[in-house]
Short mmCIF file of C-alpha atoms in Angstrom, two decimals:
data_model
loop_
_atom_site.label_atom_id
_atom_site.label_comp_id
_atom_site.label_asym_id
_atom_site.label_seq_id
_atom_site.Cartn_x
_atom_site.Cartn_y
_atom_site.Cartn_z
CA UNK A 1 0.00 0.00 0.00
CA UNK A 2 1.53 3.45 -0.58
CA UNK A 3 2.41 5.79 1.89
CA UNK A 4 0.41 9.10 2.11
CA UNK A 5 3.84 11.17 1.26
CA UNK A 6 4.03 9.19 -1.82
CA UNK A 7 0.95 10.67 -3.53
CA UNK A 8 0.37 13.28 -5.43
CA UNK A 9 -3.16 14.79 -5.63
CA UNK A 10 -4.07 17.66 -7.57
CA UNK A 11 -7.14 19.34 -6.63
CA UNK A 12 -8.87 21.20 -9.61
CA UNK A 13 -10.88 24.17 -8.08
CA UNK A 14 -10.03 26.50 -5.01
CA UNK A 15 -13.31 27.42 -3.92
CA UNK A 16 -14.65 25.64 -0.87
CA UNK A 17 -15.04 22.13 -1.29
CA UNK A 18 -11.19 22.34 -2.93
CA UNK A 19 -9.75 24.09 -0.22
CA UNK A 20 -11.06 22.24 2.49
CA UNK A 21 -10.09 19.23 0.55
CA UNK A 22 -6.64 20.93 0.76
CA UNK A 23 -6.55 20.96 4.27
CA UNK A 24 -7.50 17.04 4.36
CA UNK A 25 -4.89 15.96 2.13
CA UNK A 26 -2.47 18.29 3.68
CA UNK A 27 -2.62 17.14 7.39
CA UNK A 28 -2.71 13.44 6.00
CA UNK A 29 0.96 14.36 4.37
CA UNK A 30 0.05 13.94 0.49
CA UNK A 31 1.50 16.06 -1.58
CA UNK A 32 -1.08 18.55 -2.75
CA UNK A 33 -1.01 21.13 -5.38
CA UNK A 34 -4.32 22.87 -5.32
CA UNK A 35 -5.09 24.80 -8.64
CA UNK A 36 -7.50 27.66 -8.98
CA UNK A 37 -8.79 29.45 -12.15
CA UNK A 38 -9.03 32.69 -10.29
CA UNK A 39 -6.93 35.45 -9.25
CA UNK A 40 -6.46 34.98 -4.99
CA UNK A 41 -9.19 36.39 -3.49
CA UNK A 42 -7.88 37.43 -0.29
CA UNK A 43 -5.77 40.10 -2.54
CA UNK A 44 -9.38 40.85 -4.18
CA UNK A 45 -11.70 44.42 -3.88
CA UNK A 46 -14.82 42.18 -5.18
CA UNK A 47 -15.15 38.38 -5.76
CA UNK A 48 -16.89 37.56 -9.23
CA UNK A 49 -19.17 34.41 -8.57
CA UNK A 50 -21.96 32.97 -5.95
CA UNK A 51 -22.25 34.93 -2.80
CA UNK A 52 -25.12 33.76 -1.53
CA UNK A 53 -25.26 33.41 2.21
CA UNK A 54 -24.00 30.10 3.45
CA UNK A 55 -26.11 28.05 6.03
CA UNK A 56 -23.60 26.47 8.26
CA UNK A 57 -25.03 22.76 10.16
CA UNK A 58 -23.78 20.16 11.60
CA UNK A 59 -22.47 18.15 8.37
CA UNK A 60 -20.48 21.25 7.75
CA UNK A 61 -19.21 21.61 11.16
CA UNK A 62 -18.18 18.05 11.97
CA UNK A 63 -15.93 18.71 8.62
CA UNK A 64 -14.80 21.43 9.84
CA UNK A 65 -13.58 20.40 13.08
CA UNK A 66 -12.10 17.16 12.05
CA UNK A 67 -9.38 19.94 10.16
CA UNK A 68 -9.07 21.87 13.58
CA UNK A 69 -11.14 25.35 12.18
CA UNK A 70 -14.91 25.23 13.52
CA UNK A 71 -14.10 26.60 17.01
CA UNK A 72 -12.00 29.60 14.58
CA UNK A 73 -15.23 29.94 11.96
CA UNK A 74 -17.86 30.05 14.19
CA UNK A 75 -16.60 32.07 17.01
CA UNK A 76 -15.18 34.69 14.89
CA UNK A 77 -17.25 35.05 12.26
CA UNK A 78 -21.02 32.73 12.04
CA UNK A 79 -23.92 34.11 13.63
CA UNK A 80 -26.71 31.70 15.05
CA UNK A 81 -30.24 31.25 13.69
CA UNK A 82 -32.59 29.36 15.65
CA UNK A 83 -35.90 29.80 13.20
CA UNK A 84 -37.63 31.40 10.11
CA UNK A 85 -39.09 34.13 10.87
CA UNK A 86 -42.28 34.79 8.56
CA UNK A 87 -43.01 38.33 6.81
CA UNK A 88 -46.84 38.19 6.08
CA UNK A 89 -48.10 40.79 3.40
CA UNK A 90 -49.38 43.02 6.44
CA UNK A 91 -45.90 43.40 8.16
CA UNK A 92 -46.74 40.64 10.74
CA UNK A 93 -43.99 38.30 11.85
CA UNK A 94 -44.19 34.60 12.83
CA UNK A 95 -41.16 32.32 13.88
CA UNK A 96 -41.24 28.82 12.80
CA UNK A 97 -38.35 27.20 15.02
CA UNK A 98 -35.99 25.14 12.92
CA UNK A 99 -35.63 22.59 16.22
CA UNK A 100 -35.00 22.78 19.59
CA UNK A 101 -34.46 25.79 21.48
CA UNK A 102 -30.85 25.20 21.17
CA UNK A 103 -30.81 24.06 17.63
CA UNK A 104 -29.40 26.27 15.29
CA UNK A 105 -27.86 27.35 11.33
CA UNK A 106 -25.09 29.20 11.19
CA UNK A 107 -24.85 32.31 9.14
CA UNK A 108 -21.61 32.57 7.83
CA UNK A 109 -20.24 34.42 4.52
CA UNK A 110 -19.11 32.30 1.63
CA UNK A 111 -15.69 34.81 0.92
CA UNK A 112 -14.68 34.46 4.95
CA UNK A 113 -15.42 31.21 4.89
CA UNK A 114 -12.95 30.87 2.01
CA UNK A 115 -10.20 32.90 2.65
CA UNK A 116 -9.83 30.84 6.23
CA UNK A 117 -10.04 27.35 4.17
CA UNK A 118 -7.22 28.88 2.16
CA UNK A 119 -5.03 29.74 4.77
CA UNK A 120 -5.52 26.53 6.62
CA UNK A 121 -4.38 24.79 3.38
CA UNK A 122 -1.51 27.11 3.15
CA UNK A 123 -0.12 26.39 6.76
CA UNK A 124 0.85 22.75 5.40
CA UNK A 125 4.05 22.73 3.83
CA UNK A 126 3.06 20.16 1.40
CA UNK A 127 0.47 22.08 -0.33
CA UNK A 128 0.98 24.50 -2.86
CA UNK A 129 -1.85 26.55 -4.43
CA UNK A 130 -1.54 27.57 -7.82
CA UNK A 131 -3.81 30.64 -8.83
CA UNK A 132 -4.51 32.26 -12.10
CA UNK A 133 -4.42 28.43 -13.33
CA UNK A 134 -7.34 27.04 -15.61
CA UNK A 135 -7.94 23.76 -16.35
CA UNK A 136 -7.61 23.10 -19.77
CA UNK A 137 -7.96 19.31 -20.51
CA UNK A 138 -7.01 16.51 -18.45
CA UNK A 139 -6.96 12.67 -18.77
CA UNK A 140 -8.98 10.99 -16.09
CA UNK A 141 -7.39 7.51 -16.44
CA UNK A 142 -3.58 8.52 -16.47
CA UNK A 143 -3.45 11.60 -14.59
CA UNK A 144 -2.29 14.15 -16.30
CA UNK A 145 -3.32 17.88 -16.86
CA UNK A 146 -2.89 20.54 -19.05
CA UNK A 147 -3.81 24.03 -17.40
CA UNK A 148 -3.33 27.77 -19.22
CA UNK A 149 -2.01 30.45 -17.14
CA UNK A 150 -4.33 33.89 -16.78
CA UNK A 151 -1.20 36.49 -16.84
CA UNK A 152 0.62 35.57 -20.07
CA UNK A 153 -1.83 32.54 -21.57
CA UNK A 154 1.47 30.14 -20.76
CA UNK A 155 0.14 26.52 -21.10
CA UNK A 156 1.13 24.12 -18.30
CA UNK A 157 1.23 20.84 -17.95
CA UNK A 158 1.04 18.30 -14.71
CA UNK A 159 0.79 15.00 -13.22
CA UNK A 160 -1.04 13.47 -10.56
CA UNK A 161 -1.54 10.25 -8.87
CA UNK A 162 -5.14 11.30 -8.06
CA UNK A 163 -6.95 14.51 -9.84
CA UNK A 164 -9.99 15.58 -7.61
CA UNK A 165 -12.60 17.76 -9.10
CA UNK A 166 -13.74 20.08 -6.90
CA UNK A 167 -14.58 23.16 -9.57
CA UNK A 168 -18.17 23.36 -9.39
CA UNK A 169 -21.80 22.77 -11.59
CA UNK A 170 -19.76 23.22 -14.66
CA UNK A 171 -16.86 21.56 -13.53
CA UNK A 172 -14.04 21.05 -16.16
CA UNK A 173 -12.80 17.55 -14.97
CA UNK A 174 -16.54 16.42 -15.13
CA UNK A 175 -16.46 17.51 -18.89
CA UNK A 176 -13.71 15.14 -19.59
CA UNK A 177 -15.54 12.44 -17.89
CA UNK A 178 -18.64 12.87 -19.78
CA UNK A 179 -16.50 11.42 -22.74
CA UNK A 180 -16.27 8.21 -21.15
CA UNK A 181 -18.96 5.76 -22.08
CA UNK A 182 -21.45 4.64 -18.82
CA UNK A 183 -21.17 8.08 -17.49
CA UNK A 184 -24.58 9.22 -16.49
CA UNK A 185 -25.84 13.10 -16.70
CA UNK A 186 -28.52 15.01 -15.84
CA UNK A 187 -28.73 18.63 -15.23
CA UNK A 188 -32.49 20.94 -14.60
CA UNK A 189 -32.39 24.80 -14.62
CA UNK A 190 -35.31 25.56 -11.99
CA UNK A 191 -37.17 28.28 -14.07
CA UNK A 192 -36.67 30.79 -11.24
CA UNK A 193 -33.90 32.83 -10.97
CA UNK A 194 -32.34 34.94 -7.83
CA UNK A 195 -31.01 38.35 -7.19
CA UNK A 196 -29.09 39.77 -4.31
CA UNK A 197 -29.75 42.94 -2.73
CA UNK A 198 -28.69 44.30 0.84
CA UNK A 199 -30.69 45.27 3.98
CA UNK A 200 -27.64 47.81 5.46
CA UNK A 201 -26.85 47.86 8.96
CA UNK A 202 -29.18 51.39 10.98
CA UNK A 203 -27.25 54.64 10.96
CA UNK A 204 -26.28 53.54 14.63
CA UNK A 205 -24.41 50.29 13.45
CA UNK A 206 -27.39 47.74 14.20
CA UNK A 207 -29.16 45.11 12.87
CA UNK A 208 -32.39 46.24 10.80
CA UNK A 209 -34.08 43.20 11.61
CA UNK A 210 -34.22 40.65 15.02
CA UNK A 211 -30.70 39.22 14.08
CA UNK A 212 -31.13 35.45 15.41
CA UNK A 213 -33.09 34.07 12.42
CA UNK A 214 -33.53 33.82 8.67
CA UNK A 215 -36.05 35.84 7.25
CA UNK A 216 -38.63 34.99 4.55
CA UNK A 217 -41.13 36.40 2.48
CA UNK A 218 -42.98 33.50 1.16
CA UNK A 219 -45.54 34.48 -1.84
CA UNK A 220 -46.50 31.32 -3.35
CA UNK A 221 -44.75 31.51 -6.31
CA UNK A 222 -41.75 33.95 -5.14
CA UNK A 223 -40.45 34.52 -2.55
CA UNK A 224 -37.84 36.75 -0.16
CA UNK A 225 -35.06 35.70 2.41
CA UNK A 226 -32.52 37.72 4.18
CA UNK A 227 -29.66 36.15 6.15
CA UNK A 228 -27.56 38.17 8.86
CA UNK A 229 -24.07 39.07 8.54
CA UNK A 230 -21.25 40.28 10.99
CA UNK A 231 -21.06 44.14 9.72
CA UNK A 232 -24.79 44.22 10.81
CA UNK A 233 -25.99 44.28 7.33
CA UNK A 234 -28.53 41.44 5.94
CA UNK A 235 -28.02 39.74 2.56
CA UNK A 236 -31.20 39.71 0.56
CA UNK A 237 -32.03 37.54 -1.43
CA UNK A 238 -35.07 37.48 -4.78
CA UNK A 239 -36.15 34.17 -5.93
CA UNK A 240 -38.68 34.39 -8.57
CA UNK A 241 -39.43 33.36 -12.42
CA UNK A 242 -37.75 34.81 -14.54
CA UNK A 243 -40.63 36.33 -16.29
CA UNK A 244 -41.42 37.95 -13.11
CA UNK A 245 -37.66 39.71 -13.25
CA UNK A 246 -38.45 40.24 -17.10
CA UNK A 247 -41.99 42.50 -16.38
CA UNK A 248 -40.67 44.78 -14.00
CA UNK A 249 -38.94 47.37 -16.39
CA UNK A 250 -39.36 50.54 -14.77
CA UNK A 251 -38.66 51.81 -11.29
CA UNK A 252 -42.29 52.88 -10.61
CA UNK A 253 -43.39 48.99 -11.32
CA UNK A 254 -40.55 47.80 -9.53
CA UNK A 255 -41.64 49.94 -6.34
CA UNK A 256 -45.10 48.77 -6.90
CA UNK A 257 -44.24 45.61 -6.70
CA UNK A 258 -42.42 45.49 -3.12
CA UNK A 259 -44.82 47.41 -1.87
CA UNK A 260 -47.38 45.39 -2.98
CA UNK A 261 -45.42 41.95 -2.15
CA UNK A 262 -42.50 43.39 0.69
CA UNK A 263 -43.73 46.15 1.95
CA UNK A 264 -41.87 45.89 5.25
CA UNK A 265 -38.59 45.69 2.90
CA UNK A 266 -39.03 48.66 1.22
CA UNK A 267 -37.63 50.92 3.90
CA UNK A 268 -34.96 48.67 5.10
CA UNK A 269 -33.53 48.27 2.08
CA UNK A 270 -34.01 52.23 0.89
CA UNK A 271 -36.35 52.76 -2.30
CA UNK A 272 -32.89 54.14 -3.96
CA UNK A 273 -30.63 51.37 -3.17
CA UNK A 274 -33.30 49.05 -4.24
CA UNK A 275 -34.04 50.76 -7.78
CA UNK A 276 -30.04 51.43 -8.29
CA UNK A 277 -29.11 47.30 -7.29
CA UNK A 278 -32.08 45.87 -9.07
CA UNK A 279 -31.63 47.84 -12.40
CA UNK A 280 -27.75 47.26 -12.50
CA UNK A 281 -28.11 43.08 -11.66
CA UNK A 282 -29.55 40.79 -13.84
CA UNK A 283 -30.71 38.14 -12.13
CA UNK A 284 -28.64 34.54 -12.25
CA UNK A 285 -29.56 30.80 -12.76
CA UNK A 286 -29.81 28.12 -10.56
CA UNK A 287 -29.00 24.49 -11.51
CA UNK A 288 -29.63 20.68 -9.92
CA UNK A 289 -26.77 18.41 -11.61
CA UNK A 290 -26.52 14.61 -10.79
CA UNK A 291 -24.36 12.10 -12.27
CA UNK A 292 -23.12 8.96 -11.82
CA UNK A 293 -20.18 7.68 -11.62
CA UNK A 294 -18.48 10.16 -9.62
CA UNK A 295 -14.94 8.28 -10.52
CA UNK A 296 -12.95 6.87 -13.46
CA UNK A 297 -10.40 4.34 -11.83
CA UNK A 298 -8.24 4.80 -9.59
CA UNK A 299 -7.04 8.66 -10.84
CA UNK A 300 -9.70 10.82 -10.90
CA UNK A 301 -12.62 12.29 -8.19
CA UNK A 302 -15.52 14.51 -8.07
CA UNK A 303 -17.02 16.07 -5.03
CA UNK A 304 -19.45 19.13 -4.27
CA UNK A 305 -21.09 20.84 -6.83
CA UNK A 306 -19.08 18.85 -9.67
CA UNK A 307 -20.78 15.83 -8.53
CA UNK A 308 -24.41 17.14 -7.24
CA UNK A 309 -24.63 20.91 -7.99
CA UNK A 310 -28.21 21.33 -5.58
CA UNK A 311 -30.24 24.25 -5.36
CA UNK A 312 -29.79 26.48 -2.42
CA UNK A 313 -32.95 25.93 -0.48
CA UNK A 314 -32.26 23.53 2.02
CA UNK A 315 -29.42 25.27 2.77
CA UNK A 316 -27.03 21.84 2.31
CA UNK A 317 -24.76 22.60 -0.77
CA UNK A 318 -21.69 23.53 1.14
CA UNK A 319 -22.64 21.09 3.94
CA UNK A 320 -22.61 18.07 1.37
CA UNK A 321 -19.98 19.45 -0.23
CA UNK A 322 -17.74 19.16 2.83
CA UNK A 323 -19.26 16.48 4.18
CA UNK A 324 -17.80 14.41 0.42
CA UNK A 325 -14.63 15.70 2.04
CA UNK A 326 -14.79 13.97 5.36
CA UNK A 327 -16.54 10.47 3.93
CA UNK A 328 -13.28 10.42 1.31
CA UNK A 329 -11.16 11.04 3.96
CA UNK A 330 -12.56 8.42 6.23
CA UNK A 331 -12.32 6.12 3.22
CA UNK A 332 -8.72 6.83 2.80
CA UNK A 333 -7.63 5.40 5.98
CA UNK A 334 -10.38 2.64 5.88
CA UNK A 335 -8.84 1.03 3.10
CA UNK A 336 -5.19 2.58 3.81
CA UNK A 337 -4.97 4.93 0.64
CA UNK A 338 -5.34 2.22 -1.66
CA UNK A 339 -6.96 4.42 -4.54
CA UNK A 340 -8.25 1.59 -6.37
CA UNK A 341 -10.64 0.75 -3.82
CA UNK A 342 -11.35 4.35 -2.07
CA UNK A 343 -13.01 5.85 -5.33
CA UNK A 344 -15.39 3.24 -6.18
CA UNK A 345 -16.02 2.99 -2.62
CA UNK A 346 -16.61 6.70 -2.42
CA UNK A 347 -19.38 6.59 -5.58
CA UNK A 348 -21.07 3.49 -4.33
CA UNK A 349 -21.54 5.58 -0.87
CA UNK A 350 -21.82 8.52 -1.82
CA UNK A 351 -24.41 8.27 -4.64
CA UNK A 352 -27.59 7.31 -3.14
CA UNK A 353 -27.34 10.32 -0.55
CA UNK A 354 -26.50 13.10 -3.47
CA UNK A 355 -29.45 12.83 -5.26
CA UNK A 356 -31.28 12.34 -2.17
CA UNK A 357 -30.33 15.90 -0.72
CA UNK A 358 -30.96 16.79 -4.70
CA UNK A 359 -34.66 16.30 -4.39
CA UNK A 360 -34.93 17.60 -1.31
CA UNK A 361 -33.35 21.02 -1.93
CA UNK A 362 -35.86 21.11 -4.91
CA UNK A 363 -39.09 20.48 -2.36
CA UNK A 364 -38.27 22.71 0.35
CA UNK A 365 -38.43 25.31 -2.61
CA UNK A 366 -42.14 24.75 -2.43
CA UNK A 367 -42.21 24.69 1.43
CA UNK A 368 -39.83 27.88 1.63
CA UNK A 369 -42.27 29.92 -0.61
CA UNK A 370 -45.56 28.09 0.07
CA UNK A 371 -46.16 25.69 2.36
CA UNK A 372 -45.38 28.02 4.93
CA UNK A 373 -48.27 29.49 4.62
CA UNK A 374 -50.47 26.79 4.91
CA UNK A 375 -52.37 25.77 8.28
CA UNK A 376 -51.84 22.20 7.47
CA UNK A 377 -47.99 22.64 7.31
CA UNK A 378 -47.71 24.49 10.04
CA UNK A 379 -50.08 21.81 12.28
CA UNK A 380 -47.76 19.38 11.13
CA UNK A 381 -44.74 20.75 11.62
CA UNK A 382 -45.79 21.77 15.89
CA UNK A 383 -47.21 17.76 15.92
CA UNK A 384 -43.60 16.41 14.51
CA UNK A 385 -42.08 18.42 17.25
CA UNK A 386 -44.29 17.27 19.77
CA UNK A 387 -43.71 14.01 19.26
CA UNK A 388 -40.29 14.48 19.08
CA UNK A 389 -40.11 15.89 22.23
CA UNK A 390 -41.75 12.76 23.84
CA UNK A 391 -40.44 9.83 21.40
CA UNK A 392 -36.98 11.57 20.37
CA UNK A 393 -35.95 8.31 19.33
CA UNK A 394 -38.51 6.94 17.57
CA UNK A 395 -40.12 10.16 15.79
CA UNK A 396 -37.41 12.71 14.31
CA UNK A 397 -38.53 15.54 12.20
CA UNK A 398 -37.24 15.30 8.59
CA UNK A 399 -35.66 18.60 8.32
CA UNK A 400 -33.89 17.71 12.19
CA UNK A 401 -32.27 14.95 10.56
CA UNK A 402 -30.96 16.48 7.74
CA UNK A 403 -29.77 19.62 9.84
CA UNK A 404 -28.99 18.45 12.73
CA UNK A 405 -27.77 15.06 12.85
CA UNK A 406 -25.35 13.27 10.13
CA UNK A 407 -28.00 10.15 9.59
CA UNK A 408 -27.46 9.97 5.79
CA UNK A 409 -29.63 11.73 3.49
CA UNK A 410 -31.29 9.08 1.81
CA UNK A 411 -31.86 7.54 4.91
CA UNK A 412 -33.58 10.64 6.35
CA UNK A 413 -35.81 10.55 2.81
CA UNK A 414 -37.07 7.06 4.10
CA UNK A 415 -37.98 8.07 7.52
CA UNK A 416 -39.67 10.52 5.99
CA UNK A 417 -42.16 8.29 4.29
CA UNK A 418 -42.58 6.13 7.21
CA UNK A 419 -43.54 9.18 9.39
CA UNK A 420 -46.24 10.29 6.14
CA UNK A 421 -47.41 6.44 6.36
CA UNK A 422 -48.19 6.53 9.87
CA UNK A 423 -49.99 9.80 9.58
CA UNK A 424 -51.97 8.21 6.47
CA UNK A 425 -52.47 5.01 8.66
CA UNK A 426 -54.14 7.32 11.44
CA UNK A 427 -56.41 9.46 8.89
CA UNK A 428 -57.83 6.74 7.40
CA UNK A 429 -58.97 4.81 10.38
CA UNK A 430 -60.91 8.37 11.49
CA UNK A 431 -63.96 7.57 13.05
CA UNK A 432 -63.44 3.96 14.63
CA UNK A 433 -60.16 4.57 16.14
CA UNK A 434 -59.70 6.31 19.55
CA UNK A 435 -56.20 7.31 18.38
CA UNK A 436 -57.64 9.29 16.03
CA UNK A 437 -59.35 11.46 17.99
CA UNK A 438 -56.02 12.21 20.16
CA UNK A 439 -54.56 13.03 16.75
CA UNK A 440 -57.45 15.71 16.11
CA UNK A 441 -57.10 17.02 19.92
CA UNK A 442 -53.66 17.66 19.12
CA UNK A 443 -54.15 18.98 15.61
CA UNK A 444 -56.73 21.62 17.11
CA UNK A 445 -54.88 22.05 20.36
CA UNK A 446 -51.36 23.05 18.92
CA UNK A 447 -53.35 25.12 15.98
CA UNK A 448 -55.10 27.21 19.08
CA UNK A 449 -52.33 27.31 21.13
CA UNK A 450 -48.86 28.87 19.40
CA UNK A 451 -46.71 28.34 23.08
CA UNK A 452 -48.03 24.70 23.09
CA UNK A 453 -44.85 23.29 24.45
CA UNK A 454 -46.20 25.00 28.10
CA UNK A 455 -48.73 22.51 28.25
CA UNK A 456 -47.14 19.10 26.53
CA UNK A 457 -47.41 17.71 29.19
CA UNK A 458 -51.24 17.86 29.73
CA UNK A 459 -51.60 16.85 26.24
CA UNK A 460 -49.93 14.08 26.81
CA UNK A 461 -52.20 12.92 29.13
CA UNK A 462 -55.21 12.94 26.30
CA UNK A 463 -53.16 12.07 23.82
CA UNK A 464 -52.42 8.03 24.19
CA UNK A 465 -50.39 7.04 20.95
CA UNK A 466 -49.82 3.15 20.26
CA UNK A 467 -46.30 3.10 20.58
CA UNK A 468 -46.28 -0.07 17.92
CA UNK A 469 -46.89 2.35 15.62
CA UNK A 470 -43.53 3.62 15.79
CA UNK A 471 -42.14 0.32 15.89
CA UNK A 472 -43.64 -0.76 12.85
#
């Protein structure tokens, strides 16, 4: 079996899934030379590219720490998030918590987040990172690259014992691979599109808005979120079709429409900021990419967005991105660096829990914009918690699992459908089944009551659940 010194990986793509893959390889003792297409962007005024707010879980942080830099990220820079709060059309505001009281997302900026995983890397003196380099063509079964300098267009070429793609939905390495036969694609534009505006921090240097929580404007078929940031400012972001971006052409119909749809926003984010950032972006795609394999031998990798680009709204792209890092790593001493069983180990794995956290991302769309404001929802949601309260190990919420625990995603999908086919089980036994009216106690208790949790434990007491239901 080789020794970790005696490989050479090259990792195609400096963003954040490549840099924290950096900092893997690099404390293992490989000998890494990271290349990014880009110019460094810790010597950068403004950083082209996604800047959408990063949600920060526990997937993420378990990465994180197993490199030694959660304690450094989330200290210095995340801020906590402990629900959604709801803006309704009237300016009234309703949390929906995302767990328990001491459950929380992280808010953390994609740049910081970034510039740290570069650093990190850097600190190894067996990584090198290699900027201004784009990734011309490579050959996935031997290994070797060709890349063409930024500065002076100087081609240069490179060899690897193990490439690892780690540049993104329209990764480069992936393009080579798609010229292998057996290589399954897919890729769906969502026909809604996003724009980012900014909620600035009060003329005092405060928040706007109650800081602990992400914000959202759901309207069916758009909607509105703003996350926090450490300046005190809030990045906004506008989900909608892109027809909807296409009919507002003038700054009178633009102002129309937030105060018709955001008309709490309007004033927080300044009528001429809005018109001057809305008229000057255009507003930017969002993609869902699976494929399958995500290897070719023993030589070449994919992970994070090259593998399962996701849309953003279950807040898990970076989380599964980094989380790819920690399974490979895990796989690499599992099966003590022996390549030619860690990457088809790594696609057999990984696979099944990609396009799992695929499909979800493209639901909670729905739930983000809609489903929030529906009664059933929201009854749902308070009776998943209450049961979770009193059978945490045999009820867990789907979006707990996914957030808050590392139970793998396709595995969460599947608890998920036994939790719907208990519910069904219930409803359609209404009317002979004493069970069922405990259900419909609880249903109208927890709709009546928004501080339920005060009186659980009365509940409880009228609420006698056959345990074999959760057994089943």
């Amino acid at each position: 079996m080789p020794e970790p010194s005696q490989l050479q990986v090259a990792v195609i793509g400096g963003g954040l899934v490549g840099s924290l893959n950096a900092c893997f390889f690099g404390q293992r003792g490989m000998k890494v030379d990271l290349y990014e297409f880009r110019n460094d962007i810790r010597r950068m005024e403004h950083v082209p590219g996604k800047s959408i707010n990063l949600a920060l879980s526990v997937r993420g942080r378990s990465s994180l720490k197993a490199v030694g830099l959660e304690n450094e990220i989330i200290v210095r820079h995340a801020i906590p998030m402990y629900a959604r709060l709801i803006h309704d059309r009237d300016g009234s505001r309703r949390a929906i918590p995302y767990g328990k009281s001491d459950q929380c997302i992280f808010s953390v900026g994609r740049r910081f987040l970034n510039e740290v995983l570069l650093s990190a890397a850097e600190k190894h003196s067996n990584v090198n990172i290699h900027f201004s380099h784009k990734l011309v063509t490579c050959d996935p079964e031997t290994g070797s690259m060709t890349f063409e300098r930024y500065k002076n267009k100087e081609i240069v070429t490179a060899q690897a014992n193990l490439i690892v793609g780690c540049d993104g939905a329209f990764s480069a390495v992936r393009r080579q691979m798609l010229k292998r036969p057996r290589f399954n694609y897919s890729q769906t534009y969502i026909p809604h599109g996003y724009m980012e505006l900014t909620i600035p921090a009060t003329p005092d240097g405060q928040f706007a808005m109650e800081v602990n929580y992400l914000h959202i404007w759901p309207r069916d078929s758009f909607m509105m979120i703003a996350l926090p940031n450490q300046d005190k400012s809030y990045t906004v972001t506008l989900f909608m079709p892109f027809e909807n971006f296409e009919n507002l052409t003038t700054p009178e119909e633009l102002l129309d429409f937030f105060f018709e749809n955001f008309p709490d926003a309007v004033p927080l984010i300044g009528k001429k900021n809005l018109i001057e950032d809305y008229f000057r972006l255009k507003p930017a795609h969002l993609i869902s990419v699976k494929c399958n394999p995500y290897h070719v031998g023993d030589k070449t990798v994919i992970m994070g967005d090259a593998a399962h680009a996701m849309v953003p709204f279950y807040g898990q792209g970076m989380n599964a991105g980094f989380e790819d890092c920690l399974i490979f790593d895990e796989l690499l001493e599992r099966y003590n660096f022996d390549l030619a069983q860690v990457l088809p180990e790594f696609t057999l794995y990984r696979t099944p829990d990609a396009e799992a956290i695929c499909d979800l991302a493209m639901y909670n769309y729905v739930e983000m914009r809609h489903l929030v404001n529906s009664k059933a929802f929201l009854i749902r949601k308070k009776f998943d918690r209450f049961l979770n309260l009193f059978f945490a190990d045999s009820w867990v919420p789907l979006y707990t699992m996914v957030t808050f625990s590392k139970t793998r995603y396709h595995l969460c999908v599947k608890n998920k459908k036994w939790q719907d086919k208990v519910i069904n089980q219930i409803i359609q036994t209404a009317g002979v089944s004493s069970s069922v009216i405990g259900l419909s106690m609880v249903a109208k208790f927890l709709h009546n009551h928004p501080h339920w949790l005060d009186a659980a434990l009365e509940l409880l007491n009228k609420f006698k659940l056959s345990m074999s239901l959760f057994q089943k």
